[in-house]
Short mmCIF file of C-alpha atoms in Angstrom, two decimals:
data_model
loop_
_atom_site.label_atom_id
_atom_site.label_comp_id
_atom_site.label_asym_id
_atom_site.label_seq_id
_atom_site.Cartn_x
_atom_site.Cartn_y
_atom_site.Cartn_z
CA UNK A 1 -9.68 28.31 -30.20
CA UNK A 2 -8.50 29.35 -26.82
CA UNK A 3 -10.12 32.11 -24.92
CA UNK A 4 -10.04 33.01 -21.18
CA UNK A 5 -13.36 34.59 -20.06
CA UNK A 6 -13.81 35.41 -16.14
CA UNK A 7 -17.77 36.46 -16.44
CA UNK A 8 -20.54 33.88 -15.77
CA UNK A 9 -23.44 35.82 -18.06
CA UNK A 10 -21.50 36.01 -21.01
CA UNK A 11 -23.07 34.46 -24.66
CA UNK A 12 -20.03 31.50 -24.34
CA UNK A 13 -21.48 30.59 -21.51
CA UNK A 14 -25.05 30.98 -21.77
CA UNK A 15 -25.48 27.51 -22.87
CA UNK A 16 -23.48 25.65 -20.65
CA UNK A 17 -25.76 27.76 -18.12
CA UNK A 18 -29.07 26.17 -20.02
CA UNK A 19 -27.51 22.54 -19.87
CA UNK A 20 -27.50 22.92 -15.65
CA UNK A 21 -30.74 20.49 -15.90
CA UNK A 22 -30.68 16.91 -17.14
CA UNK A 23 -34.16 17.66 -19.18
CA UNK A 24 -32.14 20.40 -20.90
CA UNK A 25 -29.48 18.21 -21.93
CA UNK A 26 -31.32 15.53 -23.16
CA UNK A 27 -33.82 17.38 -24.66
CA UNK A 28 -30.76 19.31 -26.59
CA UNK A 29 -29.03 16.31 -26.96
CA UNK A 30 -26.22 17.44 -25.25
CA UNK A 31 -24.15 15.24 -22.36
CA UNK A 32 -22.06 17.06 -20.12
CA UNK A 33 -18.23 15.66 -18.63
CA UNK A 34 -17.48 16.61 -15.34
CA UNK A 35 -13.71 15.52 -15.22
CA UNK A 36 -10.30 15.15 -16.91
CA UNK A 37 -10.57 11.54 -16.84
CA UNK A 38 -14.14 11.09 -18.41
CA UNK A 39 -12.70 13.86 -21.58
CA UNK A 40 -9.74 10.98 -21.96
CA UNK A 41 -12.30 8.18 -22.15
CA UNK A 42 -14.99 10.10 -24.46
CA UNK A 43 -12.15 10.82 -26.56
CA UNK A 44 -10.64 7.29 -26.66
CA UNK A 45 -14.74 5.65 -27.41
CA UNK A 46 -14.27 8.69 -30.16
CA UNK A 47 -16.73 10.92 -28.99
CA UNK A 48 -16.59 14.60 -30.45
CA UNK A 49 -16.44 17.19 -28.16
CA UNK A 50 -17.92 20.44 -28.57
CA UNK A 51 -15.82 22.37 -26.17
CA UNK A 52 -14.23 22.26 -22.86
CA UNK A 53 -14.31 25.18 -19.66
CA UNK A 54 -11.70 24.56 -17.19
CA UNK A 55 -9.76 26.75 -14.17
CA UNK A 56 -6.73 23.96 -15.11
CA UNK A 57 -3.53 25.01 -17.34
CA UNK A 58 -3.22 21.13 -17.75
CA UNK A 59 -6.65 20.53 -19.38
CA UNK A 60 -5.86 23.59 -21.01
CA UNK A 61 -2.56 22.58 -22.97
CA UNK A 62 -4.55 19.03 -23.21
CA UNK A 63 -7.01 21.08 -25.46
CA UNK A 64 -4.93 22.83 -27.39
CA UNK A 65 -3.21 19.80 -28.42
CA UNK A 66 -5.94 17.85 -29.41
CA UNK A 67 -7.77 21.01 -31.00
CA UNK A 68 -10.37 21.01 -28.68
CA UNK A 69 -11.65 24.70 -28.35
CA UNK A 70 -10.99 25.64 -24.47
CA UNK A 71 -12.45 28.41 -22.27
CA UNK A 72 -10.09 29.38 -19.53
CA UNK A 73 -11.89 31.04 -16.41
CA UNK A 74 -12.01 30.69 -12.62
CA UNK A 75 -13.38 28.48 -10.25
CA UNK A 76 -15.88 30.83 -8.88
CA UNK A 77 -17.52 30.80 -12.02
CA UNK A 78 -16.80 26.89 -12.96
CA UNK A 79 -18.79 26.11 -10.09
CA UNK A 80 -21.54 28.04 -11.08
CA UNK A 81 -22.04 26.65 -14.47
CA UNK A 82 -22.20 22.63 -12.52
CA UNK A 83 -25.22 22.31 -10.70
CA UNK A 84 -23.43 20.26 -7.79
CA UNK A 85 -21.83 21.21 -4.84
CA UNK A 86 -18.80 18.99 -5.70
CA UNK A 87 -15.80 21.13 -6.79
CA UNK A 88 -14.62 20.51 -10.26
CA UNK A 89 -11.99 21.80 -12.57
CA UNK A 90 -13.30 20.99 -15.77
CA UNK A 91 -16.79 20.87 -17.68
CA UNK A 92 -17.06 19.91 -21.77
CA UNK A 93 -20.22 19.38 -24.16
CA UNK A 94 -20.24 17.02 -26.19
CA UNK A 95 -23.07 16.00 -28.81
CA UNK A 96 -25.04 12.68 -28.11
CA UNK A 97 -24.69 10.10 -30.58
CA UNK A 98 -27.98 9.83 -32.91
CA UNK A 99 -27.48 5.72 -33.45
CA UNK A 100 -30.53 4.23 -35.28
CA UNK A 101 -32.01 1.86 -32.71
CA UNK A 102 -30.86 -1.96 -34.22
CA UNK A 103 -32.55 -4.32 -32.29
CA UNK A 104 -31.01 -7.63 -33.62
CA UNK A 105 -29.13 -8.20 -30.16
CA UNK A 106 -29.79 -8.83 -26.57
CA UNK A 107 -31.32 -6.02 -24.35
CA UNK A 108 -31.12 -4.91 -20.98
CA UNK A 109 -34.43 -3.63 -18.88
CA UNK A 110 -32.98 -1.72 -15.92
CA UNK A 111 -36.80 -2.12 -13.93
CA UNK A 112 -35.96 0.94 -11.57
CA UNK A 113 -32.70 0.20 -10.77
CA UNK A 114 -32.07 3.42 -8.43
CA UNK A 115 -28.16 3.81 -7.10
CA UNK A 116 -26.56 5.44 -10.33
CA UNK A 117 -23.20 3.35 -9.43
CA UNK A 118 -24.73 0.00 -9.95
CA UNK A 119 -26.52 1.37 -13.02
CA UNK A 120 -22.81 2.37 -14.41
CA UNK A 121 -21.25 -1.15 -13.91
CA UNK A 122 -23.93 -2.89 -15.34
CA UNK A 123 -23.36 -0.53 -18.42
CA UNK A 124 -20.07 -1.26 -18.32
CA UNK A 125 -20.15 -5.40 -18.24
CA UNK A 126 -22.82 -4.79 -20.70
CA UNK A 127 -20.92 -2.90 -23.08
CA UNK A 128 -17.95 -5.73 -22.46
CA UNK A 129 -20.89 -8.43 -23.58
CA UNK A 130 -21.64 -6.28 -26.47
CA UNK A 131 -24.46 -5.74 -24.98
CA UNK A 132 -25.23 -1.92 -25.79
CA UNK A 133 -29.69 -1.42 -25.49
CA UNK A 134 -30.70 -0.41 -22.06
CA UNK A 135 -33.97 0.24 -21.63
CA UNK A 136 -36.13 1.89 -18.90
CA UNK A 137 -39.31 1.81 -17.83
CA UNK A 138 -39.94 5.13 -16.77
CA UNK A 139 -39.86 8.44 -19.01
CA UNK A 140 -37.20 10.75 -16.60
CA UNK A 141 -34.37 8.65 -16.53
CA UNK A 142 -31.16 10.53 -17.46
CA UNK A 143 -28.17 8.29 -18.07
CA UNK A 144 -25.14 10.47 -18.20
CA UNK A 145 -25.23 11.85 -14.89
CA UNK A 146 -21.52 12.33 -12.79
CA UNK A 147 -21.46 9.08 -10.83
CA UNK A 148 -23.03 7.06 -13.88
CA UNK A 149 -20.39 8.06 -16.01
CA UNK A 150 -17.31 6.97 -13.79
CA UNK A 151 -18.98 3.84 -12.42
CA UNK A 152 -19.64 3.02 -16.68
CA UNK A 153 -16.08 4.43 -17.50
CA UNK A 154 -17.75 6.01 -19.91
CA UNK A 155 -19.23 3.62 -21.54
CA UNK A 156 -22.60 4.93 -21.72
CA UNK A 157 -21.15 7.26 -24.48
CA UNK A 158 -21.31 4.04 -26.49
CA UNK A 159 -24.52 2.60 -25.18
CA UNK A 160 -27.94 3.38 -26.39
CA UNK A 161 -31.07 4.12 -24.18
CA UNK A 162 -34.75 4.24 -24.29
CA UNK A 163 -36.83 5.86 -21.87
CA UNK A 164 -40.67 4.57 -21.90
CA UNK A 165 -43.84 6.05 -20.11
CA UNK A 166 -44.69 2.71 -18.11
CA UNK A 167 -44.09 -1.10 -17.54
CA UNK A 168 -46.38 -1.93 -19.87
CA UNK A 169 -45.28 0.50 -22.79
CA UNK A 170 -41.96 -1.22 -22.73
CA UNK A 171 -43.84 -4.52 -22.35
CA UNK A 172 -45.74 -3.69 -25.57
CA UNK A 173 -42.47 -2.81 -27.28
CA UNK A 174 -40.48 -6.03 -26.35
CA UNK A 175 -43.31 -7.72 -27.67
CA UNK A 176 -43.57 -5.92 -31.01
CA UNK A 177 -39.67 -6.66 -31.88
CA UNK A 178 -39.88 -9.95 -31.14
CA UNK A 179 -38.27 -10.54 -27.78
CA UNK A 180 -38.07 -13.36 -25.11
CA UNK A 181 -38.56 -11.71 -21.56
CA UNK A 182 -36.40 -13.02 -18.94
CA UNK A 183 -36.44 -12.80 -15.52
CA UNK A 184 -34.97 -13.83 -12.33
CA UNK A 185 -35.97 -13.96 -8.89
CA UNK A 186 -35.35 -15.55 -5.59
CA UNK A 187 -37.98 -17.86 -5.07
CA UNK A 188 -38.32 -18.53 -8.90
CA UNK A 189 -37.54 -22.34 -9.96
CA UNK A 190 -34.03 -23.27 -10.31
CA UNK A 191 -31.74 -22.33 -13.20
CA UNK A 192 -32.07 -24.97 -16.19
CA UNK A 193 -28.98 -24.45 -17.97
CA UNK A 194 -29.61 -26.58 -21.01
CA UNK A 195 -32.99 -24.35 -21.52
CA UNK A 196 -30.80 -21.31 -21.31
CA UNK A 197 -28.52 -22.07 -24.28
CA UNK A 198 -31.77 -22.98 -25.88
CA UNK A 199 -33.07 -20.11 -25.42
CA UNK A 200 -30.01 -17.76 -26.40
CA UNK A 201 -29.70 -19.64 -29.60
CA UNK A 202 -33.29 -19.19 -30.84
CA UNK A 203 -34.08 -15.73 -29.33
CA UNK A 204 -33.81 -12.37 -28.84
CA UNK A 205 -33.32 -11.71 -24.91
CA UNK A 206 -35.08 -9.19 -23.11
CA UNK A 207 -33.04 -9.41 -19.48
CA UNK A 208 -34.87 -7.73 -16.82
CA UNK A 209 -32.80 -6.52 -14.02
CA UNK A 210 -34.42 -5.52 -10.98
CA UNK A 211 -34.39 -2.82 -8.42
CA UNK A 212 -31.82 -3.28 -5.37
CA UNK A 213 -34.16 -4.00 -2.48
CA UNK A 214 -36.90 -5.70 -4.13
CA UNK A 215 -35.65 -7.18 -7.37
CA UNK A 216 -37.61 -7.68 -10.09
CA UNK A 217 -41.22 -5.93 -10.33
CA UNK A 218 -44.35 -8.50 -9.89
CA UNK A 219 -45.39 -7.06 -13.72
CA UNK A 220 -42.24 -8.53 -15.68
CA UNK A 221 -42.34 -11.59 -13.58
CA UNK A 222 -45.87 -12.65 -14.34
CA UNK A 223 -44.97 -11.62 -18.21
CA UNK A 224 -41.91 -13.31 -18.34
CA UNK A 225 -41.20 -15.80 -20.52
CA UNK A 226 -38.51 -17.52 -18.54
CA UNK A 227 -38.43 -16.81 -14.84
CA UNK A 228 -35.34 -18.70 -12.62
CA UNK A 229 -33.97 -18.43 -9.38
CA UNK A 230 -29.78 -18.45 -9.57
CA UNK A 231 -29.28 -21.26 -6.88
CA UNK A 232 -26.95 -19.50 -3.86
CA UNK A 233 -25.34 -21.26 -1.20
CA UNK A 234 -25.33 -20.09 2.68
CA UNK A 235 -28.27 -18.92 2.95
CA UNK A 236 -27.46 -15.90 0.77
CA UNK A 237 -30.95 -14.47 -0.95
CA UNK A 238 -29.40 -12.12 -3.36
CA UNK A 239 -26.19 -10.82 -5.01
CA UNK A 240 -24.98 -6.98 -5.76
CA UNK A 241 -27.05 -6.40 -8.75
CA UNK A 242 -24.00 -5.10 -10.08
CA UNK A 243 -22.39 -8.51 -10.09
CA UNK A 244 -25.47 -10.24 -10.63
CA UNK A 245 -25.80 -9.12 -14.22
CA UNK A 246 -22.10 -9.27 -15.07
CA UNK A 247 -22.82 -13.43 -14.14
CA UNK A 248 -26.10 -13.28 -16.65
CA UNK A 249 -24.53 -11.68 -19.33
CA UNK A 250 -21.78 -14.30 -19.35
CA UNK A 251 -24.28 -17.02 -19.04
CA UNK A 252 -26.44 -15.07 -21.65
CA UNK A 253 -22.79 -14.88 -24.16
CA UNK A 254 -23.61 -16.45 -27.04
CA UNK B 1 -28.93 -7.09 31.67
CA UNK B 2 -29.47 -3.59 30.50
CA UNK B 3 -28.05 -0.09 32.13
CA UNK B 4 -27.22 3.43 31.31
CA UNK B 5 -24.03 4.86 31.65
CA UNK B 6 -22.78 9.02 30.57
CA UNK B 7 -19.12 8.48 31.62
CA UNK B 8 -16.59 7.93 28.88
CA UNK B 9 -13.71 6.89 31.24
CA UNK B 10 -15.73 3.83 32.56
CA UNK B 11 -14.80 0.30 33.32
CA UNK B 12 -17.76 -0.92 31.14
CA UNK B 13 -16.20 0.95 28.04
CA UNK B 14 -12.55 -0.39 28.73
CA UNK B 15 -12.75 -2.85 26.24
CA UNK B 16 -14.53 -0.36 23.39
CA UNK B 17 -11.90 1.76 24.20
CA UNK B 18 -9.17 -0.26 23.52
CA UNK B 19 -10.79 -1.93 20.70
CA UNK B 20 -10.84 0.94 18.74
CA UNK B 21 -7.55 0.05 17.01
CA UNK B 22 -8.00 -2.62 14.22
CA UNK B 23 -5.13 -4.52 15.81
CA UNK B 24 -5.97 -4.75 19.12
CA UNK B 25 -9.31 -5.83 17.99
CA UNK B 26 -7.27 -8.34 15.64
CA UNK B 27 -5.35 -9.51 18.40
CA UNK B 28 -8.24 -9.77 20.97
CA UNK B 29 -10.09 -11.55 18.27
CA UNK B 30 -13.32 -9.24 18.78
CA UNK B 31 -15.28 -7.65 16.28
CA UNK B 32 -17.05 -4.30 16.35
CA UNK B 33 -20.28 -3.89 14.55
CA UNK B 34 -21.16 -0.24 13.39
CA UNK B 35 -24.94 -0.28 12.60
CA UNK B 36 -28.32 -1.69 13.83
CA UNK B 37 -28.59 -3.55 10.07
CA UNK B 38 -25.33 -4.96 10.86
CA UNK B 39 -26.71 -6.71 14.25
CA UNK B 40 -29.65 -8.26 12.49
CA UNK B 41 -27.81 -9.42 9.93
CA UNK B 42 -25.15 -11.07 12.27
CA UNK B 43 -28.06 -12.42 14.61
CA UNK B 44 -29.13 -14.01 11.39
CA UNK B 45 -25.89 -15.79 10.90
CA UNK B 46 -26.23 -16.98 14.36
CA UNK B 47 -22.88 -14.84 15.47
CA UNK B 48 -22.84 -14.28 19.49
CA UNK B 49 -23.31 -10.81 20.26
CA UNK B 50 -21.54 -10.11 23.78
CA UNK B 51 -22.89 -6.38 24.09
CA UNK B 52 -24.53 -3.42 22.34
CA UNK B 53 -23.39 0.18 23.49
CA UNK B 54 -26.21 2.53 22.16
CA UNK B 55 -28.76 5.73 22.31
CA UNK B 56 -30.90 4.48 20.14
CA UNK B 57 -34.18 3.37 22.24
CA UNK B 58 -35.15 1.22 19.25
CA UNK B 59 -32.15 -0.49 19.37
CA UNK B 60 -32.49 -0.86 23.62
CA UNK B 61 -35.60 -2.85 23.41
CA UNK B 62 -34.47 -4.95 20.54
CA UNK B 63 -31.61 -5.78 23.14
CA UNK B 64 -34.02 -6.33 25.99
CA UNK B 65 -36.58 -8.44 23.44
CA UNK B 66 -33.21 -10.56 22.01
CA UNK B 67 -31.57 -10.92 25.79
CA UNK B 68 -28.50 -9.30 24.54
CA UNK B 69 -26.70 -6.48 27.18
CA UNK B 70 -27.41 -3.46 26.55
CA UNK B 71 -25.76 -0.48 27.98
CA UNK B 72 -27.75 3.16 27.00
CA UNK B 73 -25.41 6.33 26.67
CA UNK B 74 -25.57 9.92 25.32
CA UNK B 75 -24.31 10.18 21.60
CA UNK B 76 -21.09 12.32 22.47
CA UNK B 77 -20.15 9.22 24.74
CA UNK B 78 -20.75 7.09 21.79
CA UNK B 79 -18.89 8.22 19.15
CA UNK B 80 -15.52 9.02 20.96
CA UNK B 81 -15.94 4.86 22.01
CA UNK B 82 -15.86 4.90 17.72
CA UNK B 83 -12.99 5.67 15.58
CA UNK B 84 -14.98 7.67 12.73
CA UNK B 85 -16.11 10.59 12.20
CA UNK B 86 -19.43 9.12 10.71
CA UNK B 87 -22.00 9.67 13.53
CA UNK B 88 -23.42 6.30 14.20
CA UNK B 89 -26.06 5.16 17.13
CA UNK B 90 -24.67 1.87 18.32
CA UNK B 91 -21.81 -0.22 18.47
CA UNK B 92 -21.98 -3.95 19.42
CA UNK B 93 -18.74 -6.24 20.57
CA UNK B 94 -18.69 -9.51 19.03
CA UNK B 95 -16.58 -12.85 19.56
CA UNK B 96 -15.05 -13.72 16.23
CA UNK B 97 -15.50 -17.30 15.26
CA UNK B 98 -12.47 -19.61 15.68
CA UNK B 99 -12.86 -21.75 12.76
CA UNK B 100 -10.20 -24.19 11.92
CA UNK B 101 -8.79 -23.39 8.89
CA UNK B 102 -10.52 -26.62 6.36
CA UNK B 103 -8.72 -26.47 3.20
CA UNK B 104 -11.04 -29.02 1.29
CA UNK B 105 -12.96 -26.11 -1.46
CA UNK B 106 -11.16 -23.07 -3.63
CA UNK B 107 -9.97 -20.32 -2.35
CA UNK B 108 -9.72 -16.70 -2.81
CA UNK B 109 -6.95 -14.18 -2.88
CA UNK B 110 -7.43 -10.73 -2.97
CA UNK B 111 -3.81 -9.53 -4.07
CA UNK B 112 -3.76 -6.54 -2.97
CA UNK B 113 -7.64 -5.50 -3.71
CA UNK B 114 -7.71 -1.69 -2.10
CA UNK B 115 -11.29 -0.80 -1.73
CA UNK B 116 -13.20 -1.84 0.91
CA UNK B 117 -16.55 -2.10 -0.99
CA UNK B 118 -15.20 -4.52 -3.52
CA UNK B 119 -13.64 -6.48 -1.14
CA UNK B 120 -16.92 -6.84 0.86
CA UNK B 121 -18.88 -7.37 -2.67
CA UNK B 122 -16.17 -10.19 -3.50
CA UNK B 123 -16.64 -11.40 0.00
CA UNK B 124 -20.75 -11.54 -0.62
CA UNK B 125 -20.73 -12.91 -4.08
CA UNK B 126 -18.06 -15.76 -2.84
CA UNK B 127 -20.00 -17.03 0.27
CA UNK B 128 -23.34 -17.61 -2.26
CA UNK B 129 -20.99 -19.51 -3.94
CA UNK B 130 -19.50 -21.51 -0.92
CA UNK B 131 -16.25 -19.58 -1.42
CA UNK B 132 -15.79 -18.81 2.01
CA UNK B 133 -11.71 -18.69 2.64
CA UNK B 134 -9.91 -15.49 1.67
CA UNK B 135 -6.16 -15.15 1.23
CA UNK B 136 -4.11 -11.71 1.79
CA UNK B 137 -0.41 -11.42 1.02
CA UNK B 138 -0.06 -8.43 3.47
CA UNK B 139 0.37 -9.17 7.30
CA UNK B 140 -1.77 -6.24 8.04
CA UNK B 141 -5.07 -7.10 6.17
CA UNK B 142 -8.00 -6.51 8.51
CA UNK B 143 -11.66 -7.62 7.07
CA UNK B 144 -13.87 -6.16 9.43
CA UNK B 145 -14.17 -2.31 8.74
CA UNK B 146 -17.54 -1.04 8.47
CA UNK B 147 -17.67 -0.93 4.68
CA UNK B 148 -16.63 -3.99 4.56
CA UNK B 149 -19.22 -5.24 6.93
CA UNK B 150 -21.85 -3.50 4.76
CA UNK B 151 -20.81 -4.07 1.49
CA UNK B 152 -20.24 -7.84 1.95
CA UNK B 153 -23.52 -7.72 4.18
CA UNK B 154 -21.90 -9.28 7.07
CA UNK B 155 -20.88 -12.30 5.21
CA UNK B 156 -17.40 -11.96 6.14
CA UNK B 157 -18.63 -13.12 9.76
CA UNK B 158 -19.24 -16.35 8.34
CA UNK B 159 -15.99 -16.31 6.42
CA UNK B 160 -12.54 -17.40 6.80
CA UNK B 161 -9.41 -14.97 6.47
CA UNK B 162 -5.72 -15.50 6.72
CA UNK B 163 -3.45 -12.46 5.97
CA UNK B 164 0.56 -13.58 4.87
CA UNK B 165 3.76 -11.79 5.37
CA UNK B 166 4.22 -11.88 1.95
CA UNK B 167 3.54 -12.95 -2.04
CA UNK B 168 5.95 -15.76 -1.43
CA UNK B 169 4.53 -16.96 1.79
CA UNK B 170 1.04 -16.84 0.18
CA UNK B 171 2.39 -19.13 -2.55
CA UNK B 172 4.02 -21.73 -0.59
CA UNK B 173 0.94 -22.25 1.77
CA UNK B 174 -1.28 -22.88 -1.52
CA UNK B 175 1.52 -25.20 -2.75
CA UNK B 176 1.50 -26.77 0.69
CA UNK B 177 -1.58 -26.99 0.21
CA UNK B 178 -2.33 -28.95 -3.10
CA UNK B 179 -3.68 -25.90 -4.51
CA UNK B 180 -3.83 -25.05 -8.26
CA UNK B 181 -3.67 -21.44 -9.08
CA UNK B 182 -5.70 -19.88 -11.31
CA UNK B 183 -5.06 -15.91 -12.64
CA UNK B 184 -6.60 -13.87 -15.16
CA UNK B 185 -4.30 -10.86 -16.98
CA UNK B 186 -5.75 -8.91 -19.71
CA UNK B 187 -3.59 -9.87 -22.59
CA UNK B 188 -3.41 -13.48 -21.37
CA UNK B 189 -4.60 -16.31 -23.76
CA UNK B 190 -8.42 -16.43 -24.60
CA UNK B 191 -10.15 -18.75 -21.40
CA UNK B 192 -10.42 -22.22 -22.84
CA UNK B 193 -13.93 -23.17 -21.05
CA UNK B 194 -12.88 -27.34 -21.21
CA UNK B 195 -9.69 -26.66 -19.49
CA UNK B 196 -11.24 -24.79 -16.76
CA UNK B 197 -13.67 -27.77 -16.50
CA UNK B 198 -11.08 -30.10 -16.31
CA UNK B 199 -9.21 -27.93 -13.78
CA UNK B 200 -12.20 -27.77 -11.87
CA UNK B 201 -13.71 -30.86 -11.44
CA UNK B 202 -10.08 -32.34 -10.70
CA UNK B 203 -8.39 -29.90 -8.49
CA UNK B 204 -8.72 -27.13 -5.16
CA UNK B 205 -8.20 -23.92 -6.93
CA UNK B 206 -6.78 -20.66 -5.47
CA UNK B 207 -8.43 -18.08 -7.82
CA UNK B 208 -6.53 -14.36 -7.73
CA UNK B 209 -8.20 -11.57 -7.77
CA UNK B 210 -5.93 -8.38 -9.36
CA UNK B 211 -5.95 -4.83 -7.46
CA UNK B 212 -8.55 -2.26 -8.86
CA UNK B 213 -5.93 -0.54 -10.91
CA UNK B 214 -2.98 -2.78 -11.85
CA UNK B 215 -5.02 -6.33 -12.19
CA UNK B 216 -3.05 -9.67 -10.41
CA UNK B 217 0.49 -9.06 -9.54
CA UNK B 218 3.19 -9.84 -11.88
CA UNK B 219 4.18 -12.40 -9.13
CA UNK B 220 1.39 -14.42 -9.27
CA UNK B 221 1.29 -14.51 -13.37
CA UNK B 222 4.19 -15.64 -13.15
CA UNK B 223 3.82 -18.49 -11.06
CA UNK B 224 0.18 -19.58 -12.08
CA UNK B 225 -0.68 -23.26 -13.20
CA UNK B 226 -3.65 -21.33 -15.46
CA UNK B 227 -3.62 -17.99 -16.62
CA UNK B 228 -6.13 -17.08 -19.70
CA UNK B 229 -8.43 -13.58 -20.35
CA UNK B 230 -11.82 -13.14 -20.32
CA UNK B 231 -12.62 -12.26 -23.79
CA UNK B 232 -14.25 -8.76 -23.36
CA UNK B 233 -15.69 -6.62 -26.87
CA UNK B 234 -15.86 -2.98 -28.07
CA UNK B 235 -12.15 -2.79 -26.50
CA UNK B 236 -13.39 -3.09 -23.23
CA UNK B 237 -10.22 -3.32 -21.24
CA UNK B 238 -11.31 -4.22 -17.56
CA UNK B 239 -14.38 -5.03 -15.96
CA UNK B 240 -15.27 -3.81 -12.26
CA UNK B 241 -13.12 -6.07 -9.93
CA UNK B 242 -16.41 -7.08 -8.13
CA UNK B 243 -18.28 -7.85 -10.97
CA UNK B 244 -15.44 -9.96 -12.71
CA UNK B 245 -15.31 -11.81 -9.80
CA UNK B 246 -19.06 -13.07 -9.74
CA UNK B 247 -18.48 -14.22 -13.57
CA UNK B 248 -15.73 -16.23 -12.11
CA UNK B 249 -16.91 -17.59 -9.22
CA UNK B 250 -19.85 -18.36 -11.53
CA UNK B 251 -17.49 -20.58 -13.96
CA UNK B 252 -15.33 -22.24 -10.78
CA UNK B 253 -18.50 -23.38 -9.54
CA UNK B 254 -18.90 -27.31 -9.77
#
């Protein structure tokens, strides 16, 4: 179905117009796209989408060749329905996946990782390590906003989150399912390799990742069930977390 | 010494002035620092700081405390000495280090690696690994922008760069040179891990590093001693060039 509508109150739109705030979406289960390129990748991780509003006659014909239904209208009113000031030409809804939560793999504790572009590479490396559990230790986190979504290249459409109410909550649940905590941090002892592969042979891994100025929090440290320091040369005291958990999950691999 | 000046067309901001073309500051063999986080961290690598140019009070009596000169001007007078619009409160003139060029550890070559936050993330994540010599095929390379200098956290102060006029000239100096060299391409055969032990504990290896988009050159496949792909699941094509480099640079290291 293709249908041009140029009025922002209109029923078509009303809930695009609810979805404007993240608690919205994820209470409705509902992620928002925000570009041509992010539709492409959805669609290629096989992600249904609902519909798509666009002011461009490319995304348009890209619609109605796929059999996407498509809402043509201007960008006046486009811009009104994204609560950014970024220009756009295209928004689509698409239905979160409901997966089961399996924990029989590794998992990922982003402990208040803030910049959304580090959050979206680790998602992506993770995703490359088949490691697809991220959870976080605080109850508001949203992870499909704009800038997470490119940084992941989508790949948090395939990933599965889990939002808890505190540091200990999440503690509680590692705990319960049978994880190992790891940690790293600066002035922790040096890496023992041969422990490592012990380690991912025998357990379930819990890797904590910490926040970008002051790493890991003191709570998973002193909880941790192996702490190490990555030994860096040049006086160097840390590495982009980015790249720091792309070089744990391939020491992590099993 | 310290002194305040509000005249653009000064002899004390001749040099500024002309430095604010990457070449001339190439060719003088200066470099310009953009921020006061970029002068600490430069102080801590023990780099000689000839003068700060600020309006930043802060920033004066840091000068004063760390003997460095200091001249104070009005923030119109400061950013026409800068060639950004970004509105910045100091900029500092620095020698760059004449190292000689020891060819004894791996190198790195960023073929053709666009943006200037992975290059300065590559640059980071290779000096904690004692990576410290970067190779450019194009004559026109320059490593000291300011998102370089903040992405790589001033490590590429402490680093070595040598730009080529070309892919061929590139490969002849790391043939010269007794290099090995090492490329990953996507559809490349799976990374044998005992091979790149071998490689490693016997030979100086010039690892490539692919542009963001289009991975290493076709060039440089071609003419690699050790090409392989990092086995990546859930069809996970490409990893963030930054990132794959740390997992690298992890897996070089002896």
């Amino acid at each position: 179905m293709i249908k041009t509508i140029n009025k922002l109150k209109c029923e078509e739109f009303k809930e695009l117009r609810f979805l404007k705030s993240n608690k919205n979406k994820f209470d409705q289960k509902k992620i928002v796209l925000f570009s041509f390129d992010q539709i492409k990748q959805a669609l290629e991780f096989k992600v249904d989408i609902n519909y798509i509003v666009t002011t461009s006659k490319d995304i348009l014909s890209f619609a109605k060749s796929n059999n996407i239904d498509c809402f043509e209208t201007q960008p006046g009113i486009l811009n009104k329905l994204h609560n950014s000031k970024t220009k756009i030409d295209v928004l689509a809804v698409c239905q979160r996946r409901e997966n089961s939560f399996l924990l029989n793999n590794n998992v990922i504790i982003l402990d208040n990782i803030i910049d959304h572009g580090n959050i979206g590479t680790i998602i992506r490396t993770g995703v490359a390590y088949n490691y697809n559990y991220f959870l976080y230790p605080k109850y508001d986190f949203y992870p499909y906003t704009n800038k997470i979504l490119n940084a992941s290249r989508c790949t948090n459409l395939i990933s599965n989150f889990k939002n808890f109410e505190s540091n200990l909550e999440l503690y509680k649940f590692l705990k319960d399912n049978g994880f190992l905590i790891v940690t790293t941090s600066p002035h922790g002892p040096k890496l023992n390799e041969e422990k490592l592969t012990y380690l991912k042979e025998n357990y379930k891994i819990a890797l904590i990742l910490g926040n970008e100025q002051n790493g890991v929090g003191e709570f998973f440290i002193k909880n941790s069930d192996y702490n190490f320091c990555l030994e860096l040369q040049n006086n160097i005291e840390s590495l982009n977390v980015g790249v720091f958990a792309g070089i744990l999950f391939d020491k992590l691999n099993k």
